[in-house]
mmCIF file of C-alpha atoms in Angstrom:
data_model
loop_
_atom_site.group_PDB
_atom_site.id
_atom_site.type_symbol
_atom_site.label_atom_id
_atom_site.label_comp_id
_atom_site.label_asym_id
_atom_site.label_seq_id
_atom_site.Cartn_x
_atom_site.Cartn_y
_atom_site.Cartn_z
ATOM 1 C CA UNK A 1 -185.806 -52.699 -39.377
ATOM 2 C CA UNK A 2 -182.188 -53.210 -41.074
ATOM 3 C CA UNK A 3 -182.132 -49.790 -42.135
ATOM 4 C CA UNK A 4 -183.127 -48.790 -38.449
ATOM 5 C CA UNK A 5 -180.428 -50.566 -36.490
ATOM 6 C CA UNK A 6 -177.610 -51.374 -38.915
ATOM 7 C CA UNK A 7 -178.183 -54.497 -39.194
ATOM 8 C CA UNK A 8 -177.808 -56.875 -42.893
ATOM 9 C CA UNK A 9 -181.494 -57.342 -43.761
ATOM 10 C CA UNK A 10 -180.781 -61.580 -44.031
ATOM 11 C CA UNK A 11 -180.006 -61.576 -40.126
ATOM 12 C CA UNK A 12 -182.824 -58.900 -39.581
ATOM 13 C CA UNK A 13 -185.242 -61.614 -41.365
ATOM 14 C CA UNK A 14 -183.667 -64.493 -39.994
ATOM 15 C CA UNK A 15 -184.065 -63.285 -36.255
ATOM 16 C CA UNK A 16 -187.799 -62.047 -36.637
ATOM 17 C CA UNK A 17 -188.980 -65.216 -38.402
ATOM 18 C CA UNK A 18 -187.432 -67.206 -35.399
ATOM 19 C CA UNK A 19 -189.443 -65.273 -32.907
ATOM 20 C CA UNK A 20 -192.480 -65.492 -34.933
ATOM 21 C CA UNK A 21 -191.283 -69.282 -34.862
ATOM 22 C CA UNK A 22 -191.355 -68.972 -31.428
ATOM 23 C CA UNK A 23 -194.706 -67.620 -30.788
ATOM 24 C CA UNK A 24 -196.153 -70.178 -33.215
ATOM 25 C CA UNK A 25 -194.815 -73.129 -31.261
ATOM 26 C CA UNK A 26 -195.542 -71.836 -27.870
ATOM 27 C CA UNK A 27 -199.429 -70.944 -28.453
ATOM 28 C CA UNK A 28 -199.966 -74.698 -30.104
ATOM 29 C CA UNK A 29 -198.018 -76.187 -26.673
ATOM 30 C CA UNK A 30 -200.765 -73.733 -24.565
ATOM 31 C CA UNK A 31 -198.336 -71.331 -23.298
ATOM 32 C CA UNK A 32 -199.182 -67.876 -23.420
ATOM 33 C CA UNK A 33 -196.785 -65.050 -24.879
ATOM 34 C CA UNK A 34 -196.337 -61.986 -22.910
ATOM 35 C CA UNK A 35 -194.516 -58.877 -24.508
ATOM 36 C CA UNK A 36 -194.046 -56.707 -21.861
ATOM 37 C CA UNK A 37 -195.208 -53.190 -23.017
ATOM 38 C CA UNK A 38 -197.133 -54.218 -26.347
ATOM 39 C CA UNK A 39 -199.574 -57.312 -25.328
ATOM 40 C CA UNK A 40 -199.989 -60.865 -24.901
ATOM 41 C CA UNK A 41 -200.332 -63.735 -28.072
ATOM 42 C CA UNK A 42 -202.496 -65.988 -26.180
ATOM 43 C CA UNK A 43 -205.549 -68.613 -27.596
ATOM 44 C CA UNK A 44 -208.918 -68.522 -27.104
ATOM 45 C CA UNK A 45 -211.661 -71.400 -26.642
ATOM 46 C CA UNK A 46 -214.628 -71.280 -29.325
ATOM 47 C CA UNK A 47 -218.010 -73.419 -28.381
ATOM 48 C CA UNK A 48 -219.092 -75.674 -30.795
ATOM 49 C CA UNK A 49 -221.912 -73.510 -32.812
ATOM 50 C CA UNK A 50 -224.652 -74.118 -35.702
ATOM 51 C CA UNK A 51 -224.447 -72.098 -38.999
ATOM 52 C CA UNK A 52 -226.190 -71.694 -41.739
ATOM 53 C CA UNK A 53 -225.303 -71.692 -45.440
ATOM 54 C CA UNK A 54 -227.710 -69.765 -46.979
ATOM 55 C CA UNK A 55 -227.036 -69.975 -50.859
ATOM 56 C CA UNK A 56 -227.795 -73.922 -49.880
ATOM 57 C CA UNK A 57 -230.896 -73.131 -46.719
ATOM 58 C CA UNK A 58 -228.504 -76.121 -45.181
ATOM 59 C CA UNK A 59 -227.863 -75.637 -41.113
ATOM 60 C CA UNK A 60 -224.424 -77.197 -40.038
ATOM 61 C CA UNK A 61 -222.555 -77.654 -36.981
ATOM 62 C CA UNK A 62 -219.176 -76.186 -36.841
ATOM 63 C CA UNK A 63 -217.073 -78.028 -33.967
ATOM 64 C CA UNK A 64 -215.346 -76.515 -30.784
ATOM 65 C CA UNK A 65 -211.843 -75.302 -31.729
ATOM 66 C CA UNK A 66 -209.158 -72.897 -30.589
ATOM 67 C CA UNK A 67 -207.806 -69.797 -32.417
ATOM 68 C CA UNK A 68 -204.752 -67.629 -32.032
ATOM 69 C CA UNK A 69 -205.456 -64.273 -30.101
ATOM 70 C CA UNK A 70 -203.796 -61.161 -29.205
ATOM 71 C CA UNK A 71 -204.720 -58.830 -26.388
ATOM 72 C CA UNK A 72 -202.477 -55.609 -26.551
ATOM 73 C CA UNK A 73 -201.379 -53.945 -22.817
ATOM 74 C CA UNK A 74 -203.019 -51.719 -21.141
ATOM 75 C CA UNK A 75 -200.069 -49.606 -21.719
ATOM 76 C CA UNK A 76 -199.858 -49.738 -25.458
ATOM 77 C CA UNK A 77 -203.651 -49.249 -25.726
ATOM 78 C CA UNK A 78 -203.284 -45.564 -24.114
ATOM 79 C CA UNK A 79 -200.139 -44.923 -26.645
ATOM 80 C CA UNK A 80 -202.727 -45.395 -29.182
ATOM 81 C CA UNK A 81 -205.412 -42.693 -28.367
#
């Protein structure tokens, strides 16, 4: 990206690890990131579930949790085909 708009690779780094700062914090607050063009960083829900560890033939229970998403527009999607 320096090399593509000019710009000294430290403020290039600096600026893209703030955003990705930025995303972080907003997702663990519950607010949703929308990028308008390329998608939306948002998290989803998973139900608490049973696995099973086979090498022990043990059954365990992992609990309800959320993860980090990302659902990319409609828009970018077509770009990609």
């Amino acid at each position: 990206m320096a090399k593509a708009t000019g710009i000294e690779s430290k403020a290039v780094l600096s600026v893209v690890e703030g955003f990705m700062e930025q995303v972080r914090n907003s997702l663990i607050n519950g607010e949703n990131v929308y990028l308008r063009g390329f998608g939306t960083f948002n998290r989803k829900h998973r139900a608490e579930k049973k696995a099973r560890n086979i090498l022990k033939n043990t059954t365990l229970i992992v609990p309800a949790h959320d993860v980090p998403a990302f659902k990319p527009s409609s828009e970018f999607t077509e770009k990609m085909m």
